[in-house]
Amino acid sequence: MPHSRAARVGDLIREELSELLLRAVKDPRVGMVTITAVTVTPDLRAARVYVVSRAEGGGTDQTLEGLKAASGFLRGELGRRLRLKIIPDLVFVSDRTLDHAMRIASLLRGLRPDTEESEDG
């Protein structure tokens, strides 16, 4: 079901967390973070929050530590902002989709010259 309750709650959480991370979280470890997706379990008790860190020097681990430290605060704020009986536990995960896409593009670029040579011959 593309428009399930869990998906709608995930979208709401993504919007609110984006706002909270921009304006309310002061932890310097968090820095510039983009939330790419939120998946919520069908029972709405847990949410996996996929993030991309814009930290310089590969500070993704520090960013995740900062987000984990702020998760209680963020969950409380979500409880105040969203009209839900249960606010899901937040688990922050680094989103590696862009890394995988770049790797695949690199591999495909590596294949391209071989294809051109076989067409010429």
Coordinates of N, CA and C in Angstrom, one line a residue:
M1 N 0.8 -1.2 0.0 CA 0.0 0.0 0.0 C 0.9 1.3 0.0
P2 N 0.9 2.0 -1.1 CA 1.8 3.2 -1.1 C 1.5 4.3 -0.2
H3 N 0.2 4.4 0.2 CA -0.2 5.5 1.1 C -0.6 4.9 2.4
S4 N 0.2 4.0 3.0 CA -0.2 3.4 4.3 C 0.0 4.5 5.4
R5 N -0.6 4.2 6.5 CA -0.4 5.0 7.7 C 1.1 5.2 8.0
A6 N 1.8 4.1 8.0 CA 3.2 4.2 8.4 C 4.0 5.1 7.4
A7 N 3.7 5.1 6.1 CA 4.3 6.0 5.2 C 3.9 7.4 5.4
R8 N 2.7 7.7 5.7 CA 2.2 9.1 6.0 C 2.9 9.6 7.3
V9 N 3.0 8.7 8.3 CA 3.6 9.1 9.6 C 5.1 9.4 9.3
G10 N 5.7 8.6 8.5 CA 7.1 8.8 8.1 C 7.4 10.1 7.4
D11 N 6.5 10.5 6.5 CA 6.6 11.8 5.9 C 6.4 12.9 6.9
L12 N 5.5 12.8 7.8 CA 5.3 13.9 8.8 C 6.5 14.0 9.7
I13 N 7.1 12.9 10.1 CA 8.3 12.9 10.9 C 9.4 13.5 10.2
R14 N 9.6 13.1 8.9 CA 10.7 13.7 8.1 C 10.6 15.2 8.0
E15 N 9.4 15.7 7.8 CA 9.2 17.2 7.7 C 9.5 17.9 9.0
E16 N 9.0 17.3 10.1 CA 9.2 17.9 11.4 C 10.6 17.8 11.9
L17 N 11.3 16.7 11.7 CA 12.7 16.5 12.0 C 13.6 17.5 11.3
S18 N 13.3 17.7 10.0 CA 14.1 18.6 9.2 C 14.0 20.0 9.8
E19 N 12.8 20.4 10.2 CA 12.7 21.7 10.8 C 13.4 21.8 12.2
L20 N 13.2 20.8 13.0 CA 13.9 20.7 14.3 C 15.4 20.7 14.2
L21 N 15.9 20.0 13.2 CA 17.4 19.9 13.1 C 17.9 21.3 12.6
L22 N 17.2 22.0 11.8 CA 17.6 23.3 11.3 C 17.5 24.3 12.4
R23 N 16.5 24.3 13.3 CA 16.3 25.4 14.2 C 16.5 25.1 15.7
A24 N 16.3 23.9 16.1 CA 16.3 23.6 17.5 C 17.5 22.8 18.1
V25 N 18.2 22.0 17.3 CA 19.3 21.2 17.8 C 20.6 22.1 17.7
K26 N 21.2 22.2 18.8 CA 22.4 23.1 18.9 C 23.7 22.3 19.0
D27 N 23.6 21.0 19.0 CA 24.8 20.1 19.1 C 25.7 20.4 17.9
P28 N 27.0 20.8 18.1 CA 27.9 21.0 17.0 C 28.2 19.8 16.2
R29 N 28.0 18.6 16.8 CA 28.3 17.4 16.0 C 27.3 17.1 14.9
V30 N 26.1 17.7 15.1 CA 25.1 17.5 14.1 C 25.3 18.2 12.8
G31 N 25.6 19.5 12.9 CA 26.0 20.3 11.8 C 24.9 20.3 10.7
M32 N 25.4 20.2 9.4 CA 24.5 20.2 8.2 C 24.1 18.8 7.9
V33 N 22.8 18.5 8.2 CA 22.3 17.2 7.9 C 21.1 17.3 7.1
T34 N 21.0 16.4 6.1 CA 19.8 16.3 5.3 C 19.1 14.9 5.6
I35 N 17.8 15.0 5.9 CA 17.0 13.7 6.1 C 16.5 13.3 4.7
T36 N 17.0 12.1 4.2 CA 16.6 11.7 2.9 C 15.3 10.8 3.0
A37 N 15.1 10.1 4.0 CA 13.9 9.2 4.1 C 13.7 8.9 5.6
V38 N 12.4 8.5 5.9 CA 12.0 8.0 7.2 C 11.1 6.8 6.9
T39 N 11.5 5.6 7.4 CA 10.7 4.5 7.3 C 10.2 4.1 8.7
V40 N 8.9 3.9 8.8 CA 8.3 3.6 10.1 C 7.7 2.2 10.1
T41 N 7.9 1.4 11.2 CA 7.3 0.1 11.3 C 5.8 0.1 11.2
P42 N 5.2 -0.9 10.8 CA 3.7 -0.9 10.7 C 3.0 -0.6 12.0
D43 N 3.6 -1.0 13.2 CA 3.0 -0.7 14.5 C 3.3 0.7 15.0
L44 N 4.1 1.5 14.2 CA 4.4 2.9 14.5 C 5.2 3.0 15.7
R45 N 5.9 2.0 16.1 CA 6.7 2.1 17.4 C 8.2 2.5 17.1
A46 N 8.7 2.3 15.9 CA 10.1 2.6 15.6 C 10.2 3.2 14.2
A47 N 11.1 4.2 14.1 CA 11.3 4.9 12.8 C 12.8 4.9 12.5
R48 N 13.1 4.5 11.3 CA 14.5 4.6 10.9 C 14.7 5.8 10.1
V49 N 15.6 6.7 10.5 CA 15.7 8.0 9.9 C 17.1 8.0 9.1
Y50 N 17.0 8.1 7.8 CA 18.1 8.1 6.9 C 18.6 9.5 6.7
V51 N 19.9 9.7 7.0 CA 20.5 11.0 6.9 C 21.8 11.0 6.1
V52 N 22.0 12.2 5.5 CA 23.3 12.5 4.8 C 23.9 13.6 5.5
S53 N 25.1 13.4 5.9 CA 25.9 14.5 6.6 C 26.7 15.3 5.6
R54 N 26.6 16.6 5.8 CA 27.4 17.5 4.9 C 28.7 17.9 5.7
A55 N 29.0 17.2 6.7 CA 30.2 17.5 7.5 C 31.5 17.3 6.7
E56 N 32.4 18.2 6.9 CA 33.7 18.1 6.2 C 34.6 17.1 6.9
G57 N 35.4 16.5 6.2 CA 36.3 15.5 6.8 C 35.7 14.2 7.2
G58 N 34.6 13.9 6.6 CA 33.9 12.6 6.9 C 33.5 12.4 8.3
G59 N 32.8 13.4 8.8 CA 32.3 13.4 10.2 C 31.0 12.7 10.4
T60 N 30.7 11.7 9.6 CA 29.4 11.0 9.6 C 29.2 10.3 11.0
D61 N 30.2 9.7 11.5 CA 30.1 9.0 12.8 C 29.8 10.0 13.9
Q62 N 30.5 11.1 13.9 CA 30.2 12.1 14.9 C 28.8 12.7 14.7
T63 N 28.3 12.9 13.5 CA 27.0 13.3 13.3 C 26.0 12.3 13.8
L64 N 26.2 11.1 13.6 CA 25.2 10.0 14.1 C 25.2 10.0 15.6
E65 N 26.4 10.2 16.2 CA 26.5 10.3 17.7 C 25.7 11.4 18.2
G66 N 25.8 12.6 17.5 CA 25.1 13.8 17.9 C 23.6 13.6 17.8
L67 N 23.2 13.0 16.7 CA 21.8 12.7 16.5 C 21.2 11.7 17.5
K68 N 22.0 10.7 17.9 CA 21.6 9.7 18.9 C 21.5 10.4 20.2
A69 N 22.4 11.3 20.5 CA 22.3 12.1 21.8 C 21.1 13.0 21.8
A70 N 20.7 13.5 20.7 CA 19.5 14.4 20.6 C 18.2 13.7 20.4
S71 N 18.2 12.4 20.2 CA 17.0 11.7 19.9 C 15.9 11.8 20.9
G72 N 16.2 11.8 22.2 CA 15.2 12.0 23.2 C 14.5 13.4 23.1
F73 N 15.4 14.4 22.9 CA 14.8 15.7 22.7 C 13.9 15.8 21.5
L74 N 14.4 15.2 20.4 CA 13.7 15.3 19.1 C 12.4 14.5 19.3
R75 N 12.4 13.4 19.9 CA 11.2 12.6 20.1 C 10.2 13.4 21.0
G76 N 10.6 14.1 22.0 CA 9.8 14.9 22.8 C 9.1 16.0 22.0
E77 N 9.9 16.7 21.2 CA 9.4 17.7 20.3 C 8.4 17.2 19.3
L78 N 8.7 16.0 18.8 CA 7.7 15.4 17.8 C 6.4 15.1 18.6
G79 N 6.5 14.7 19.8 CA 5.3 14.5 20.6 C 4.5 15.7 20.8
R80 N 5.1 16.9 20.9 CA 4.4 18.1 21.1 C 3.8 18.6 19.8
R81 N 4.5 18.3 18.7 CA 4.1 18.9 17.4 C 3.1 18.0 16.6
L82 N 3.2 16.7 16.8 CA 2.4 15.7 16.0 C 1.3 15.2 16.9
R83 N 0.1 15.0 16.3 CA -1.0 14.4 17.1 C -1.1 12.9 16.9
L84 N -0.2 12.2 17.6 CA -0.1 10.8 17.5 C -0.2 10.2 18.9
K85 N -0.8 9.0 19.0 CA -0.8 8.4 20.3 C 0.6 7.9 20.7
I86 N 1.3 7.4 19.7 CA 2.7 6.8 20.0 C 3.7 7.6 19.1
I87 N 4.7 8.1 19.7 CA 5.8 8.7 18.9 C 6.9 7.6 18.8
P88 N 7.2 7.3 17.6 CA 8.2 6.2 17.4 C 9.6 6.5 18.0
D89 N 10.3 5.4 18.4 CA 11.7 5.5 18.7 C 12.4 5.8 17.5
L90 N 13.4 6.8 17.6 CA 14.1 7.2 16.4 C 15.5 6.5 16.3
V91 N 15.8 5.9 15.2 CA 17.1 5.3 15.0 C 17.7 6.0 13.7
F92 N 18.8 6.7 13.9 CA 19.4 7.4 12.8 C 20.4 6.5 12.1
V93 N 20.4 6.5 10.8 CA 21.2 5.7 9.9 C 21.8 6.6 8.8
S94 N 23.1 6.3 8.5 CA 23.7 7.1 7.4 C 23.2 6.5 6.1
D95 N 22.7 7.4 5.2 CA 22.1 7.0 3.9 C 23.3 6.9 2.9
R96 N 23.6 5.7 2.4 CA 24.7 5.5 1.5 C 24.2 5.4 0.1
T97 N 23.0 5.8 -0.2 CA 22.4 5.7 -1.6 C 23.3 6.4 -2.6
L98 N 23.7 7.7 -2.2 CA 24.5 8.5 -3.1 C 25.8 7.8 -3.4
D99 N 26.5 7.3 -2.4 CA 27.7 6.6 -2.5 C 27.6 5.4 -3.5
H100 N 26.5 4.6 -3.3 CA 26.3 3.5 -4.2 C 26.0 3.9 -5.6
A101 N 25.3 5.0 -5.8 CA 25.0 5.5 -7.1 C 26.3 6.0 -7.8
M102 N 27.1 6.7 -7.1 CA 28.4 7.2 -7.7 C 29.3 6.0 -8.0
R103 N 29.3 4.9 -7.2 CA 30.1 3.8 -7.5 C 29.6 3.1 -8.8
I104 N 28.3 2.9 -8.9 CA 27.7 2.3 -10.1 C 28.0 3.1 -11.3
A105 N 27.9 4.4 -11.2 CA 28.2 5.3 -12.4 C 29.7 5.2 -12.8
S106 N 30.5 5.1 -11.8 CA 32.0 4.9 -12.1 C 32.2 3.6 -12.8
L107 N 31.6 2.5 -12.3 CA 31.7 1.2 -13.0 C 31.2 1.3 -14.4
L108 N 30.1 1.9 -14.6 CA 29.5 2.0 -16.0 C 30.4 2.9 -16.9
R109 N 31.0 3.9 -16.4 CA 31.9 4.7 -17.2 C 33.1 3.8 -17.6
G110 N 33.5 3.0 -16.7 CA 34.7 2.1 -17.0 C 34.3 1.1 -18.1
L111 N 33.1 0.7 -18.2 CA 32.6 -0.2 -19.3 C 32.5 0.5 -20.6
R112 N 32.2 1.7 -20.7 CA 31.9 2.4 -21.9 C 33.0 2.3 -23.0
P113 N 34.3 2.5 -22.7 CA 35.3 2.4 -23.7 C 35.3 1.0 -24.4
D114 N 35.1 0.0 -23.6 CA 35.1 -1.4 -24.2 C 34.0 -1.5 -25.2
T115 N 32.9 -1.0 -24.9 CA 31.7 -1.1 -25.7 C 31.9 -0.3 -27.1
E116 N 32.6 0.8 -27.0 CA 32.9 1.6 -28.2 C 33.9 0.9 -29.1
E117 N 34.9 0.2 -28.5 CA 35.9 -0.5 -29.3 C 35.2 -1.7 -30.0
S118 N 34.3 -2.4 -29.3 CA 33.7 -3.6 -30.0 C 32.8 -3.2 -31.1
E119 N 32.2 -2.0 -31.0 CA 31.3 -1.5 -32.1 C 32.1 -1.1 -33.3
D120 N 33.4 -0.5 -33.1 CA 34.2 -0.1 -34.2 C 34.8 -1.3 -34.9
G121 N 35.1 -2.4 -34.2 CA 35.8 -3.5 -34.8 C 34.9 -4.5 -35.4

